[in-house]
PDB file of C-alpha atoms in Angstrom:
ATOM      1  CA  HIS E  40      -8.697  10.552  -4.222  1.00  0.00           C
ATOM      2  CA  VAL E  41      -8.506  11.714  -0.361  1.00  0.00           C
ATOM      3  CA  GLN E  42      -5.509  10.579   1.036  1.00  0.00           C
ATOM      4  CA  LEU E  43      -4.473  11.190   5.450  1.00  0.00           C
ATOM      5  CA  VAL E  44      -0.916  11.193   6.448  1.00  0.00           C
ATOM      6  CA  GLU E  45      -0.322  11.267   9.962  1.00  0.00           C
ATOM      7  CA  SER E  46       2.672  12.211  12.164  1.00  0.00           C
ATOM      8  CA  GLY E  47       4.036  12.853  15.236  1.00  0.00           C
ATOM      9  CA  GLY E  48       4.343   8.939  16.693  1.00  0.00           C
ATOM     10  CA  GLY E  49       8.163   7.912  18.328  1.00  0.00           C
ATOM     11  CA  SER E  50       9.143   6.766  21.566  1.00  0.00           C
ATOM     12  CA  VAL E  51       8.949   8.222  24.425  1.00  0.00           C
ATOM     13  CA  GLN E  52       8.988   6.581  28.259  1.00  0.00           C
ATOM     14  CA  ALA E  53       6.009   6.636  30.339  1.00  0.00           C
ATOM     15  CA  GLY E  54       4.603  10.124  32.651  1.00  0.00           C
ATOM     16  CA  GLY E  55       5.686  11.522  28.755  1.00  0.00           C
ATOM     17  CA  SER E  56       3.881  13.180  26.282  1.00  0.00           C
ATOM     18  CA  LEU E  57       3.007  13.558  22.551  1.00  0.00           C
ATOM     19  CA  THR E  58       1.106  15.426  19.630  1.00  0.00           C
ATOM     20  CA  LEU E  59      -0.159  12.849  16.661  1.00  0.00           C
ATOM     21  CA  SER E  60      -0.841  14.994  12.616  1.00  0.00           C
ATOM     22  CA  CYS E  61      -3.502  13.955  11.172  1.00  0.00           C
ATOM     23  CA  THR E  62      -3.323  15.810   7.096  1.00  0.00           C
ATOM     24  CA  ALA E  63      -5.811  15.067   4.749  1.00  0.00           C
ATOM     25  CA  SER E  64      -5.174  16.434   1.418  1.00  0.00           C
ATOM     26  CA  GLY E  65      -8.390  18.395   0.686  1.00  0.00           C
ATOM     27  CA  SER E  66     -10.602  20.246   2.651  1.00  0.00           C
ATOM     28  CA  ALA E  67     -13.482  16.938   1.258  1.00  0.00           C
ATOM     29  CA  PHE E  68     -13.249  16.132   5.414  1.00  0.00           C
ATOM     30  CA  ASP E  69     -13.898  19.412   7.180  1.00  0.00           C
ATOM     31  CA  ALA E  70     -17.534  18.382   8.325  1.00  0.00           C
ATOM     32  CA  SER E  71     -16.766  15.148   8.225  1.00  0.00           C
ATOM     33  CA  ASP E  72     -16.350  12.552  11.720  1.00  0.00           C
ATOM     34  CA  MET E  73     -12.078  12.237  11.985  1.00  0.00           C
ATOM     35  CA  ALA E  74     -11.117   9.694  14.807  1.00  0.00           C
ATOM     36  CA  TRP E  75      -7.805   7.344  15.551  1.00  0.00           C
ATOM     37  CA  TYR E  76      -7.532   4.123  15.880  1.00  0.00           C
ATOM     38  CA  ARG E  77      -5.242   2.284  17.573  1.00  0.00           C
ATOM     39  CA  GLN E  78      -4.373  -0.616  18.038  1.00  0.00           C
ATOM     40  CA  GLY E  79      -1.522  -3.367  20.226  1.00  0.00           C
ATOM     41  CA  ARG E  80       0.841  -6.262  18.774  1.00  0.00           C
ATOM     42  CA  GLY E  81      -1.946  -8.778  19.921  1.00  0.00           C
ATOM     43  CA  LEU E  82      -4.653  -6.721  20.491  1.00  0.00           C
ATOM     44  CA  ASP E  83      -7.874  -6.235  19.556  1.00  0.00           C
ATOM     45  CA  CYS E  84      -8.531  -2.353  17.382  1.00  0.00           C
ATOM     46  CA  GLU E  85      -9.881  -0.350  19.701  1.00  0.00           C
ATOM     47  CA  LEU E  86     -11.791   3.535  18.367  1.00  0.00           C
ATOM     48  CA  VAL E  87      -9.381   5.684  20.718  1.00  0.00           C
ATOM     49  CA  SER E  88     -11.265   9.201  19.938  1.00  0.00           C
ATOM     50  CA  VAL E  89     -13.256  11.212  17.290  1.00  0.00           C
ATOM     51  CA  ILE E  90     -14.795  14.901  16.387  1.00  0.00           C
ATOM     52  CA  ARG E  91     -16.880  15.065  14.844  1.00  0.00           C
ATOM     53  CA  GLY E  92     -18.103  17.698  12.004  1.00  0.00           C
ATOM     54  CA  ASP E  93     -20.127  20.022  15.168  1.00  0.00           C
ATOM     55  CA  GLY E  94     -16.751  19.365  17.178  1.00  0.00           C
ATOM     56  CA  THR E  95     -17.629  17.281  19.360  1.00  0.00           C
ATOM     57  CA  THR E  96     -15.238  14.109  21.046  1.00  0.00           C
ATOM     58  CA  HIS E  97     -15.516  11.308  21.436  1.00  0.00           C
ATOM     59  CA  TYR E  98     -12.436   8.919  24.088  1.00  0.00           C
ATOM     60  CA  LEU E  99     -12.080   6.126  24.741  1.00  0.00           C
ATOM     61  CA  GLY E 100     -12.478   5.314  28.321  1.00  0.00           C
ATOM     62  CA  SER E 101      -8.982   4.123  28.697  1.00  0.00           C
ATOM     63  CA  VAL E 102      -7.452   7.574  27.920  1.00  0.00           C
ATOM     64  CA  LYS E 103     -10.671  10.488  29.273  1.00  0.00           C
ATOM     65  CA  GLY E 104      -8.282  13.157  30.467  1.00  0.00           C
ATOM     66  CA  ARG E 105      -4.737  12.323  29.571  1.00  0.00           C
ATOM     67  CA  PHE E 106      -5.517  12.744  25.418  1.00  0.00           C
ATOM     68  CA  ALA E 107      -7.807  15.583  24.007  1.00  0.00           C
ATOM     69  CA  ILE E 108      -8.898  15.573  20.254  1.00  0.00           C
ATOM     70  CA  SER E 109      -8.770  18.548  18.574  1.00  0.00           C
ATOM     71  CA  ARG E 110      -8.991  19.595  14.561  1.00  0.00           C
ATOM     72  CA  ASP E 111      -7.679  22.842  12.109  1.00  0.00           C
ATOM     73  CA  ASN E 112     -10.075  23.229   9.622  1.00  0.00           C
ATOM     74  CA  ALA E 113      -7.557  26.121   7.806  1.00  0.00           C
ATOM     75  CA  LYS E 114      -4.433  22.791   7.597  1.00  0.00           C
ATOM     76  CA  HIS E 115      -7.105  20.031   7.286  1.00  0.00           C
ATOM     77  CA  THR E 116      -5.655  18.753  10.242  1.00  0.00           C
ATOM     78  CA  ALA E 117      -6.762  17.004  13.452  1.00  0.00           C
ATOM     79  CA  TYR E 118      -4.965  16.353  16.592  1.00  0.00           C
ATOM     80  CA  LEU E 119      -4.294  14.290  19.587  1.00  0.00           C
ATOM     81  CA  GLN E 120      -2.564  15.502  21.948  1.00  0.00           C
ATOM     82  CA  MET E 121      -1.704  12.411  24.835  1.00  0.00           C
ATOM     83  CA  ASN E 122       0.023  13.446  27.941  1.00  0.00           C
ATOM     84  CA  ASN E 123       0.668  11.128  30.375  1.00  0.00           C
ATOM     85  CA  LEU E 124       1.550   7.963  29.029  1.00  0.00           C
ATOM     86  CA  THR E 125       1.495   4.547  30.341  1.00  0.00           C
ATOM     87  CA  PRO E 126       3.300   1.503  27.933  1.00  0.00           C
ATOM     88  CA  ASP E 127       0.060  -0.211  28.315  1.00  0.00           C
ATOM     89  CA  ASP E 128      -0.515   2.552  24.726  1.00  0.00           C
ATOM     90  CA  THR E 129       1.596   1.341  23.016  1.00  0.00           C
ATOM     91  CA  ALA E 130       0.547   0.507  19.776  1.00  0.00           C
ATOM     92  CA  VAL E 131       0.421   1.406  16.079  1.00  0.00           C
ATOM     93  CA  TYR E 132      -2.449   5.290  15.948  1.00  0.00           C
ATOM     94  CA  THR E 133      -4.044   5.445  12.432  1.00  0.00           C
ATOM     95  CA  CYS E 134      -6.623   8.401  11.860  1.00  0.00           C
ATOM     96  CA  ALA E 135      -9.490   7.919   9.358  1.00  0.00           C
ATOM     97  CA  ALA E 136     -12.418  10.554   8.134  1.00  0.00           C
ATOM     98  CA  ASP E 137     -15.598   9.392   7.249  1.00  0.00           C
ATOM     99  CA  ARG E 138     -19.047  11.507   5.662  1.00  0.00           C
ATOM    100  CA  HIS E 139     -20.865   9.556   8.606  1.00  0.00           C
ATOM    101  CA  GLU E 140     -20.597   8.838  11.602  1.00  0.00           C
ATOM    102  CA  ILE E 141     -18.153   7.334  13.249  1.00  0.00           C
ATOM    103  CA  VAL E 142     -18.855   5.054  16.023  1.00  0.00           C
ATOM    104  CA  ASP E 143     -17.104   1.822  17.552  1.00  0.00           C
ATOM    105  CA  ARG E 144     -18.021  -1.867  16.019  1.00  0.00           C
ATOM    106  CA  TYR E 145     -15.862  -4.955  15.075  1.00  0.00           C
ATOM    107  CA  ASP E 146     -13.776  -5.129  11.742  1.00  0.00           C
ATOM    108  CA  LEU E 147     -11.152  -7.754  10.454  1.00  0.00           C
ATOM    109  CA  ALA E 148      -8.884  -4.796   9.420  1.00  0.00           C
ATOM    110  CA  CYS E 149      -8.356  -2.179  12.192  1.00  0.00           C
ATOM    111  CA  PRO E 150      -9.998   1.165  11.355  1.00  0.00           C
ATOM    112  CA  PRO E 151     -11.920  -0.038   9.302  1.00  0.00           C
ATOM    113  CA  ARG E 152     -11.251  -0.552   5.639  1.00  0.00           C
ATOM    114  CA  ASP E 153     -14.616   0.805   4.326  1.00  0.00           C
ATOM    115  CA  LEU E 154     -14.094   3.990   5.616  1.00  0.00           C
ATOM    116  CA  ASP E 155     -13.343   7.041   3.920  1.00  0.00           C
ATOM    117  CA  ALA E 156      -9.759   7.464   4.181  1.00  0.00           C
ATOM    118  CA  ARG E 157      -7.446   5.970   6.086  1.00  0.00           C
ATOM    119  CA  GLY E 158      -3.503   7.113   6.936  1.00  0.00           C
ATOM    120  CA  GLN E 159      -1.532   4.679   7.070  1.00  0.00           C
ATOM    121  CA  GLY E 160      -0.071   5.133  11.306  1.00  0.00           C
ATOM    122  CA  THR E 161       2.463   5.972  12.854  1.00  0.00           C
ATOM    123  CA  GLN E 162       4.453   3.607  15.639  1.00  0.00           C
ATOM    124  CA  VAL E 163       3.429   5.266  18.938  1.00  0.00           C
ATOM    125  CA  THR E 164       6.334   3.515  21.591  1.00  0.00           C
ATOM    126  CA  VAL E 165       5.328   4.687  26.090  1.00  0.00           C
ATOM    127  CA  SER E 166       8.440   2.355  27.468  1.00  0.00           C
TER     128      SER E 166
END
C-alpha cells in the first residue's frame, strides 16, 4: 500500500512563498499523474495543478504564473512551489496520484476518493 506524505505547509504573509512536497513511499507513481488539490473552509474543492507522467503540467487559472508543479522521480516526490500568495490561497492542500489521467471532476471528497493514493493534507494559511 503506497502512501503519500505531504510537508511544507504553514502560515505566511501575503506576497510570500511556500513550497509543498509530496513523497510517495515507493516508486509506484513515478510514471503516474500527480496532483495537488485544495479546499478552503466552506469552499469547493479545486484541482490546483497536475503533472503527468511525461512532465506535462496543468494549472488552475487563478494560480497560473504564481505556482509551479514539478517532480523528482529519483526521490518519488512532487513539489508545488507557490509564490505571491494571497489570502484566497488559504486552504488545506492535498496531493494525490493515479495511474490514469487526473482531470477536474466533481466528487464529495477532496481529492476524489477513487484515486490510487491521497495524502493527508497540509494547511496553508495566508494573511
